Coordinates of C-alpha atoms and ligand atoms in Angstrom, one line a residue:
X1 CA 0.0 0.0 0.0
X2 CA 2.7 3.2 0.9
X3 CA 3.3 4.6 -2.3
X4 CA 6.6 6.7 -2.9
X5 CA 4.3 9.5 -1.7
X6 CA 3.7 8.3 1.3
X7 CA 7.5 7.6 1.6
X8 CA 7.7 11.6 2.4
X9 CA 4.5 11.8 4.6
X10 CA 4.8 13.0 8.2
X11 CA 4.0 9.5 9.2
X12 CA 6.7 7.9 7.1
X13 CA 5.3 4.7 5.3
X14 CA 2.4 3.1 7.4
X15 CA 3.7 -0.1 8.7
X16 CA 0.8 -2.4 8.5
X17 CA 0.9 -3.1 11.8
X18 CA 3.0 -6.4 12.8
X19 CA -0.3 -8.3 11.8
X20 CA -0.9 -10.1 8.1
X21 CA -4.4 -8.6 8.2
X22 CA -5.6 -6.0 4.5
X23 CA -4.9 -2.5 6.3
X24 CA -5.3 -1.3 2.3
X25 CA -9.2 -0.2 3.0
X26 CA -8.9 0.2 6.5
X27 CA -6.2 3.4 5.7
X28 CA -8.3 4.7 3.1
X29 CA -12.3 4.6 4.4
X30 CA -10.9 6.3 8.2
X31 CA -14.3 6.8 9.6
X32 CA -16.6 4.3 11.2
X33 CA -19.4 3.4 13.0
X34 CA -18.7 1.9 17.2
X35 CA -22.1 0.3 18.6
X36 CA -22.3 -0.9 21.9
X37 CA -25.4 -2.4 22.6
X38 CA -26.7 -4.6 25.1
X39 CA -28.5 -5.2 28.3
X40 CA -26.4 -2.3 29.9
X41 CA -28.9 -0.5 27.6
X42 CA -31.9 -0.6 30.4
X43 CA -30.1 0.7 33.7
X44 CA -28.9 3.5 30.8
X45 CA -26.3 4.4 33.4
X46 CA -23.2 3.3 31.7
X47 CA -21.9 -0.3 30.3
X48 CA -19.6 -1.0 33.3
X49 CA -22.9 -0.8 35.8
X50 CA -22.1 -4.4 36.8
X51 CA -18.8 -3.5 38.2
X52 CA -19.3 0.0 39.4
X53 CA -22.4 -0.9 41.8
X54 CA -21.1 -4.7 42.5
X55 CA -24.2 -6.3 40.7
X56 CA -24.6 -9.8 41.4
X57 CA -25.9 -11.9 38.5
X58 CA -29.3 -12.6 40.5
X59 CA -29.4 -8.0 40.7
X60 CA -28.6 -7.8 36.8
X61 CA -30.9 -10.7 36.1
X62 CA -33.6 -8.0 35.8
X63 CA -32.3 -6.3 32.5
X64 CA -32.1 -9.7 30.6
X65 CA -36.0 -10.2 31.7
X66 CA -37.2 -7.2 30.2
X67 CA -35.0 -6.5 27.4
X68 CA -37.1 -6.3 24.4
X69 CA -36.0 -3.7 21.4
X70 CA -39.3 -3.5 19.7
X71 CA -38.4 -0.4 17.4
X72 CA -35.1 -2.3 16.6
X73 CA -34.4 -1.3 13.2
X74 CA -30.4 -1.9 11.8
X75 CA -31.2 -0.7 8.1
X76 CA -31.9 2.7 10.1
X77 CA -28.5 2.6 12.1
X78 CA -27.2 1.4 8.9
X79 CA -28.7 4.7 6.6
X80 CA -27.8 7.1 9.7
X81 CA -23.9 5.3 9.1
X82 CA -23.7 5.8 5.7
X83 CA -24.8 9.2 5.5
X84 CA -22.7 10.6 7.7
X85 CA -19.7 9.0 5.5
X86 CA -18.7 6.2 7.4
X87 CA -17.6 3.2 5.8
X88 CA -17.6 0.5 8.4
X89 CA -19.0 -0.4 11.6
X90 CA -17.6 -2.8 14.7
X91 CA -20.6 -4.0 16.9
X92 CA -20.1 -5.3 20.3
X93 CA -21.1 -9.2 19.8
X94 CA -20.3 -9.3 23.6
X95 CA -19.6 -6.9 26.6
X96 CA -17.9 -7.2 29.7
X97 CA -21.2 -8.8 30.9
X98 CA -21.3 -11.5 29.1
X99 CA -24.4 -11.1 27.2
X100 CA -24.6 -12.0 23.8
X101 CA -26.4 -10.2 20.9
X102 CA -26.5 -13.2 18.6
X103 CA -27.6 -16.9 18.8
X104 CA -24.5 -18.5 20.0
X105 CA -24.9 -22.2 20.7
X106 CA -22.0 -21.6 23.3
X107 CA -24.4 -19.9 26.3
X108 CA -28.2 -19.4 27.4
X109 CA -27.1 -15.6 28.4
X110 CA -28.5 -14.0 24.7
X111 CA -30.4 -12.0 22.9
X112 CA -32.8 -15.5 21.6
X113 CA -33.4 -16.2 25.5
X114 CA -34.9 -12.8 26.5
X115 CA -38.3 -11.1 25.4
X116 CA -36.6 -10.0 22.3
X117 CA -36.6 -13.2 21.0
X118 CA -33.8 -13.0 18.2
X119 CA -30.6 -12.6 17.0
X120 CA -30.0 -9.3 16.8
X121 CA -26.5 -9.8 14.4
X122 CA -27.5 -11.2 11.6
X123 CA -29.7 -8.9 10.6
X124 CA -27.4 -5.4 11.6
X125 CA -24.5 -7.5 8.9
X126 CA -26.6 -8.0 6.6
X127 CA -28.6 -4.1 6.9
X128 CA -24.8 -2.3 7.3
X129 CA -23.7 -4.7 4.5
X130 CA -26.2 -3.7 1.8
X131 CA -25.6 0.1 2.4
X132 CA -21.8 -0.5 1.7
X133 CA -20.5 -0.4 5.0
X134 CA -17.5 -3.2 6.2
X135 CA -18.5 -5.9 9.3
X136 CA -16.2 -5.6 12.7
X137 CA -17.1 -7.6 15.7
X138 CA -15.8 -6.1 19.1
X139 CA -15.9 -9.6 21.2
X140 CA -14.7 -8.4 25.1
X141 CA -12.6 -10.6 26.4
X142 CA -13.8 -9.9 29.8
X143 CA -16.8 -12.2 30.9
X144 CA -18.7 -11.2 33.9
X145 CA -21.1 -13.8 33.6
X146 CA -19.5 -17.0 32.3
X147 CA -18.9 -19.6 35.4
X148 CA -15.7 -20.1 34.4
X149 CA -13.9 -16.8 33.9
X150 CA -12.2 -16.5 37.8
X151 CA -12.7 -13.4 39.5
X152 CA -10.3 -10.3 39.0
X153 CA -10.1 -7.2 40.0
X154 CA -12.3 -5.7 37.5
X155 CA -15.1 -8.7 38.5
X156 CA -18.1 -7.0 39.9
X157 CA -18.1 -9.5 43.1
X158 CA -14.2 -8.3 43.6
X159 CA -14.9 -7.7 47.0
X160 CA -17.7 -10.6 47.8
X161 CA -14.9 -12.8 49.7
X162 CA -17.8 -15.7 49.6
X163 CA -18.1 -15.3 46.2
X164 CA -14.3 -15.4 45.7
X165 CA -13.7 -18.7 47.6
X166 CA -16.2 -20.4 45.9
X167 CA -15.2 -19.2 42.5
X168 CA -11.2 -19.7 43.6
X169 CA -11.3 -22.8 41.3
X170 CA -12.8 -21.5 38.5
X171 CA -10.4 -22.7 35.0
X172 CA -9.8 -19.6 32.9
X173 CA -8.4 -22.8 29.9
X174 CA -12.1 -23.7 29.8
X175 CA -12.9 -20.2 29.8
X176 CA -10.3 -19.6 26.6
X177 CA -11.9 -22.5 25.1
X178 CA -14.8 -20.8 25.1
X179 CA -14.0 -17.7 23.9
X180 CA -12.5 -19.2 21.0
X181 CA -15.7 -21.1 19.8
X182 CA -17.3 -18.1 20.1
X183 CA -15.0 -16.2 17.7
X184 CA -15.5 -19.1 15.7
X185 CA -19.0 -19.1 15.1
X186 CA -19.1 -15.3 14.4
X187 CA -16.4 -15.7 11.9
X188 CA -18.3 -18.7 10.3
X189 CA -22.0 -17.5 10.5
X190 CA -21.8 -14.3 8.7
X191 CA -20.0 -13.9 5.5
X192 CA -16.9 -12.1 5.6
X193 CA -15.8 -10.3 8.7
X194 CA -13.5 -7.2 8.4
X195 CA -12.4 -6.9 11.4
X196 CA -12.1 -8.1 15.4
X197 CA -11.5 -5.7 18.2
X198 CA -11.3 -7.6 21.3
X199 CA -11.6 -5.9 24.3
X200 CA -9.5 -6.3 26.8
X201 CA -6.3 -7.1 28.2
X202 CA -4.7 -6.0 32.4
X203 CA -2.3 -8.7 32.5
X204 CA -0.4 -8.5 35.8
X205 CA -1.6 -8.7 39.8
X206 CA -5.1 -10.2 39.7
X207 CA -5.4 -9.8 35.9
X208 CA -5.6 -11.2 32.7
X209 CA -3.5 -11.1 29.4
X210 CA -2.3 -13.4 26.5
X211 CA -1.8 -16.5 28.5
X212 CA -5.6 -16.6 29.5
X213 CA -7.0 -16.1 26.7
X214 CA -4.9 -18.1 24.6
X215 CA -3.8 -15.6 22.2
X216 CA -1.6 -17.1 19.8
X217 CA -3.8 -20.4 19.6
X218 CA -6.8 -17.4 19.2
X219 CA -5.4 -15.9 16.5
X220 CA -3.8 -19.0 14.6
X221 CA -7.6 -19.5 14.7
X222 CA -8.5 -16.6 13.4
X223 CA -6.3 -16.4 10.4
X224 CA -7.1 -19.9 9.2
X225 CA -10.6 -18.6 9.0
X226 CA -10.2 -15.1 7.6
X227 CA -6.4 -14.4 6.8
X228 CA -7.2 -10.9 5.9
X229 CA -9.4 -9.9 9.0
X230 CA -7.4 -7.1 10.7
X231 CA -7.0 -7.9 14.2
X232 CA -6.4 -4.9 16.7
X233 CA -4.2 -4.8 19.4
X234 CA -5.7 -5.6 22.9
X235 CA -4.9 -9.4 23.2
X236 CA -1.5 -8.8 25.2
X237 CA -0.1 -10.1 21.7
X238 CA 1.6 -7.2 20.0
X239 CA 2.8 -9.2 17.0
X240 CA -0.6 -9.8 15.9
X241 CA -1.9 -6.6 15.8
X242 CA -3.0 -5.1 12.6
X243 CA -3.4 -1.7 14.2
X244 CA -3.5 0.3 17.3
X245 CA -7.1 1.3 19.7
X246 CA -6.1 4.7 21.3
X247 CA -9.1 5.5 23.4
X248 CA -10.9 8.7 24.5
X249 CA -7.8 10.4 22.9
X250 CA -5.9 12.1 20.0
X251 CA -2.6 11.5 19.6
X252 CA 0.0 14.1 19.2
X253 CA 2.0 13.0 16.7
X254 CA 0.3 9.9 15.2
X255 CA 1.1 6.6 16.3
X256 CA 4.6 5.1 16.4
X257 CA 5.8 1.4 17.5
X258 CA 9.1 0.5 19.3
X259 CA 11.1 1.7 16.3
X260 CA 9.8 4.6 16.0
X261 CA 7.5 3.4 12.8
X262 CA 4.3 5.2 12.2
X263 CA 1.7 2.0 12.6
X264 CA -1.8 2.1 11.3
X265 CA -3.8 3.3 14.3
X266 CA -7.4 4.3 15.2
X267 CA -8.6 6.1 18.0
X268 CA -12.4 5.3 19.1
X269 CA -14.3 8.1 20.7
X270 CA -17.1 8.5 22.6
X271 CA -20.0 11.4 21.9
X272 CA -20.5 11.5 25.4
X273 CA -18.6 10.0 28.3
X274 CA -20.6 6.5 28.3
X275 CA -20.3 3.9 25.3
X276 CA -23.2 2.4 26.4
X277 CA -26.7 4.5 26.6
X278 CA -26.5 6.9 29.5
X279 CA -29.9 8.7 29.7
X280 CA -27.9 11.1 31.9
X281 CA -24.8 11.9 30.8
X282 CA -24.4 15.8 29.0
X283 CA -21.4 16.3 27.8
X284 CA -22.2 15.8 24.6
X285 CA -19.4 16.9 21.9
X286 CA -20.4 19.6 19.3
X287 CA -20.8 19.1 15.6
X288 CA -17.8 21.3 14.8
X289 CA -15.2 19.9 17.5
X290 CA -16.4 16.4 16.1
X291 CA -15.3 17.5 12.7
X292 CA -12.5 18.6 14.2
X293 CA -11.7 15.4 14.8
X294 CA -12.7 13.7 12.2
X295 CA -9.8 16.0 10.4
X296 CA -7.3 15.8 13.4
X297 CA -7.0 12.1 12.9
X298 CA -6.5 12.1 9.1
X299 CA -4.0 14.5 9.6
X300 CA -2.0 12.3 11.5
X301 CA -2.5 9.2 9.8
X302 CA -5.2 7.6 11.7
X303 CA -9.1 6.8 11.7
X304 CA -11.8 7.8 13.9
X305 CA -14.4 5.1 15.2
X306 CA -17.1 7.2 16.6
X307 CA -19.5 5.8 19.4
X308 CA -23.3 5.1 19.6
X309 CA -24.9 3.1 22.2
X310 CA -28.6 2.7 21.3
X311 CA -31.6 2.6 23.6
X312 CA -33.4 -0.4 25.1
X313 CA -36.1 0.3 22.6
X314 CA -33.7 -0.4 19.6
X315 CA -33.6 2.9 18.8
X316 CA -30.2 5.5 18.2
X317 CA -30.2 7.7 20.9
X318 CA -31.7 11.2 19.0
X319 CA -28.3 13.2 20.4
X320 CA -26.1 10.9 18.3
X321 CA -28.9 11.1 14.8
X322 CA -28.3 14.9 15.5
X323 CA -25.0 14.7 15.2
X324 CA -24.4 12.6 12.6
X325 CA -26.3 14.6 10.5
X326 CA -24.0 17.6 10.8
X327 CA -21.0 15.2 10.3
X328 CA -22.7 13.8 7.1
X329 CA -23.4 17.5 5.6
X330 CA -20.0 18.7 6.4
X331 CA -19.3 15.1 4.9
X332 CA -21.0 15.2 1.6
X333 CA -19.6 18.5 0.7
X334 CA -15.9 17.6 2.3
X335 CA -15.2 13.6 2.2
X336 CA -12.8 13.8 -0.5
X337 CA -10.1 15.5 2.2
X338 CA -10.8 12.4 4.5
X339 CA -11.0 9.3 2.0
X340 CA -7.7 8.4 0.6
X341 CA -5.9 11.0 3.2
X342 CA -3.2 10.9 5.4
X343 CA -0.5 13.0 7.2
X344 CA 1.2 15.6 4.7
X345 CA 4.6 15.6 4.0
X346 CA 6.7 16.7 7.2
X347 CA 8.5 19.5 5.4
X348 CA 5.1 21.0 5.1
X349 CA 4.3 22.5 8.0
X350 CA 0.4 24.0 8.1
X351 CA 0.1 28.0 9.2
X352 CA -2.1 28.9 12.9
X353 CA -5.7 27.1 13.4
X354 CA -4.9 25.3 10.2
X355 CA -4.5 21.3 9.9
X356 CA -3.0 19.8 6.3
X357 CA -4.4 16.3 5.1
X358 CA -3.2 14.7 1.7
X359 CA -3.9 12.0 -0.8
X360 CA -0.8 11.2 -2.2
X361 CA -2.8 9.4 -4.7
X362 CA -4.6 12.6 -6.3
X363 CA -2.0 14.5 -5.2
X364 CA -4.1 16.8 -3.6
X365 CA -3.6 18.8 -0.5
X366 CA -6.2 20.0 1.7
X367 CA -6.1 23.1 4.2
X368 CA -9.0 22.8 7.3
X369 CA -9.2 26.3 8.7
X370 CA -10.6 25.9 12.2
X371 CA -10.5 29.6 12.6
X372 CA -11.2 31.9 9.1
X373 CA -8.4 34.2 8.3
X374 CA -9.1 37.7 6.9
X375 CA -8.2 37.7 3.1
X376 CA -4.4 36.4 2.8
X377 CA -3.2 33.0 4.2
X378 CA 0.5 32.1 3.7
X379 CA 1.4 28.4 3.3
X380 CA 5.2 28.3 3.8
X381 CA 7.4 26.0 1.7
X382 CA 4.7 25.8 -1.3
X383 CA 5.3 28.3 -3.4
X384 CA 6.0 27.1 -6.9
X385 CA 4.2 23.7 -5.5
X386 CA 0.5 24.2 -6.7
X387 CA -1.2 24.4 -9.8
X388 CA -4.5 25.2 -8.9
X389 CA -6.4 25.9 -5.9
X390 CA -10.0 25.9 -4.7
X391 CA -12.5 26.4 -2.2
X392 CA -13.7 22.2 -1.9
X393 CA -17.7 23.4 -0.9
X394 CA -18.3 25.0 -4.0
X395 CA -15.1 24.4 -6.3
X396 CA -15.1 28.3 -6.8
X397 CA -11.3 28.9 -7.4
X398 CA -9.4 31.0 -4.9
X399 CA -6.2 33.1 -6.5
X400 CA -2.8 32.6 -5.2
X401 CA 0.8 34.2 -5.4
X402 CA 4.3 32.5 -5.0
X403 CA 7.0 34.5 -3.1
X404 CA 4.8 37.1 -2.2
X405 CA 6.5 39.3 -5.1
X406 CA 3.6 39.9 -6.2
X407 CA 2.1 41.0 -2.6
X408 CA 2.3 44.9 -1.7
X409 CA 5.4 45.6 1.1
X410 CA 2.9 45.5 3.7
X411 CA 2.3 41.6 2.7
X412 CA 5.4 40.7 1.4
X413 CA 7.1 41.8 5.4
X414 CA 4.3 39.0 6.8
X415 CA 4.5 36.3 4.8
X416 CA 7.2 33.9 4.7
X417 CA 9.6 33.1 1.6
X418 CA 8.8 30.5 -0.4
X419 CA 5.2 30.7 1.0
X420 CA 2.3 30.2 -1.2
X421 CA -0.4 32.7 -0.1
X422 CA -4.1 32.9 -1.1
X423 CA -6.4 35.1 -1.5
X424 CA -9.5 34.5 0.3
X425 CA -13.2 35.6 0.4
X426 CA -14.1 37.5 3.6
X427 CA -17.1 35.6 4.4
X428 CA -16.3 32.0 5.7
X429 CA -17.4 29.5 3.0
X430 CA -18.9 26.9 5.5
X431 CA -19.9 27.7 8.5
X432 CA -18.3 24.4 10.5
X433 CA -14.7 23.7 9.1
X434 CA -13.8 25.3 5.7
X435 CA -11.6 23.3 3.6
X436 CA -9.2 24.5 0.9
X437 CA -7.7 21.9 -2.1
X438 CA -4.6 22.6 -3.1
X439 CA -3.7 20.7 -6.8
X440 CA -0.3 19.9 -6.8
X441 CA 2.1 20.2 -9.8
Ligands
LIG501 C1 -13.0 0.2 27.4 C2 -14.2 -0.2 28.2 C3 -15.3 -0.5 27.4 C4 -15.4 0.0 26.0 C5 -14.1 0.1 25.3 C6 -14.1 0.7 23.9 O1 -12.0 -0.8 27.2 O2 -13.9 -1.3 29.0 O3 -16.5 -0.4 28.1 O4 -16.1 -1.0 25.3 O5 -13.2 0.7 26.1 O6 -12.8 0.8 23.4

């Protein structure tokens, strides 16, 4: 995939991770869809309610009687996906409680058991499938429910010493034996899977990494199934990652591995502070600092997996839909700086409030201006670089000049030498993030 391009860019070639999964769409499509859904839906007060108020199984018991998503509707979610430009989605399969969303002939503890009545996968792959979207399962590793998986200190009867010297013999191999016939039947029941994200690894005092789950004999698995699935990096197994999870946060510089290689990477992000529903919870981000982000992790190389957790009625929570709608108009006017992009070349360094993405395909350089400049903008080191340049909303052209010469004294004292620097309209052409394309020579 890294073309001689990308040889220059900021993030150097993208290792594809130490993985042998197909990074080649994942690089290109950046944006997708993160849906966790599940019986932490009905106490809508976060998906780690088990463990934050010590819920037995008998207390949580309640939400598997009475969960029953009767508006459930995944060609919805899937329409609301795809028109806010994303190109895939990774559903959680499983939580850290244990439930499952699809019929797994494995457990009792799903979706087919409770009210609802049905497997709630099948039909999401097959809705996100036919509206062009890519399949990830997140499958958590943690298992706050399964009568093998021995207490830790993230259990939510951690401090139950009963219920600790009862569990002490629990066998976390028949647990990993589990875990991998369940990985199984997702990756043989529904066409071709995309992608895993397990979820997640604290190996160390009264934890759990790669020797409890079995990773290598997981993913040896895994690849004889799908050998291109990408694989992320959460199974305590760094040489079978395909990329890196960043969570809640935006890299500096990119993501680098122990050599100092830029790695394919992708940060997921919550709209609010809760992956699961939180009927409570307000501090939801705004349309423009989501965009912001959007654009923040192109610009260093990465994608953004942005977070929905729907209601106990089957329904997308109505502060997400909003949302997504203003990322899908920005979208539809701006996707062409996001598809196909990546980190500019290093030697290229972007002017204040501004961020650079490129396609080293097209050859095209984009400049997001968080904050509108009056009239002038100078872009050092690209004079002589560009052939054309353009306003992406409207394709109205915007004129230029190389080494200011051609700039009046007052100009030419600002702006740096061999900066390029535009001439732009006074009024800001879109009122969230304005984007400027560059054509090189
Ligand atoms: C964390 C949390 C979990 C969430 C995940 C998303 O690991 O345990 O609730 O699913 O992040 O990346």
């Amino acid at each position: 995939m890294p073309t001689s391009h990308q040889q220059t860019s900021r993030s150097e070639p993208q290792a594809a991770g130490n993985g042998h999964g197909d990074t080649s769409w994942f690089v290109r499509d950046r944006f997708g869809l993160f849906i966790h859904w599940g019986l932490y839906a009905l106490p809508a007060r976060h998906e780690w309610v088990k463990h934050r108020e010590e819920l037995s199984d008998a207390d949580y018991q309640r939400y598997f009687e009475h969960f029953n998503p009767d508006l459930y509707d995944p060609r919805a979610w899937a329409r609301t996906a795809a028109r806010a430009g994303m190109k895939y989605c990774v559903v959680t399969t499983k939580h850290h409680d244990g439930f499952c969303l699809w019929d797994s002939q494995h457990t009792d503890y799903k979706a087919t058991r409770t009210p609802c009545g049905r497997d709630l996968i099948a039909p999401l792959v097959e809705a996100f499938r036919e509206e062009g979207l890519r399949i990830g399962f997140y499958y958590s590793l943690i298992d706050w429910h399964h009568p093998d998986f021995p207490v830790d200190r993230f259990h939510p009867q951690r401090n139950d010493t009963a219920f600790r010297q009862a569990a002490a013999g629990r066998d976390v191999g028949r647990y990993a034996e589990y875990l991998r016939a369940q990985v199984r039947e997702l990756l043989t029941r529904y066409g071709k899977i995309d992608l895993l994200f397990f979820d997640f690894s604290y190996p160390g005092d009264d934890g759990k990494g790669r020797a409890d789950w079995q990773s290598e004999k997981l993913v040896e698995m895994i690849r004889g199934l799908h050998p291109d699935i990408l694989i992320n990096d959460r199974l305590d197994f760094p040489e079978s990652a395909d990329y890196r999870t960043p969570e809640q946060y935006v890299p500096n510089e990119g993501v680098k591995d122990e050599a100092g290689r830029a790695v394919v990477w992708e940060a997921c992000h919550t709209f609010s502070g809760s992956w699961g529903y939180h009927r409570d919870e307000a501090s939801w981000k705004s349309v423009p600092l989501l965009v912001r982000m959007l654009v923040e992790h192109t610009a260093k190389g990465g994608n953004l997996l942005l977070n929905v957790g729907p209601t106990g009625r089957g329904t997308l929570d109505q502060r997400a839909v909003e949302r997504l709608r203003g990322l899908g108009a920005w979208m539809q006017l701006h996707n062409r700086s996001i598809y196909g992009c990546t980190a500019a070349p290093a030697e290229w360094v972007p002017p204040a409030d501004c961020r650079y993405t490129f396609n080293p395909e097209t050859r095209r350089l984009y400049v997001h201006c968080a904050a509108w400049p009056f009239r002038f903008l100078h872009l050092p080191a690209l004079a002589g670089k560009i052939a054309y340049a353009q306003l992406l909303n409207d394709a109205s052209e915007l004129k230029f000049h190389e080494t200011a010469a051609a700039l009046h004294a007052a100009l030419k004292a600002g702006a740096p030498r061999d900066a390029l620097t535009l001439e732009l309209p006074v009024l800001q052409p879109d009122p969230v993030l304005p984007v400027i394309e560059l054509f090189l020579k």
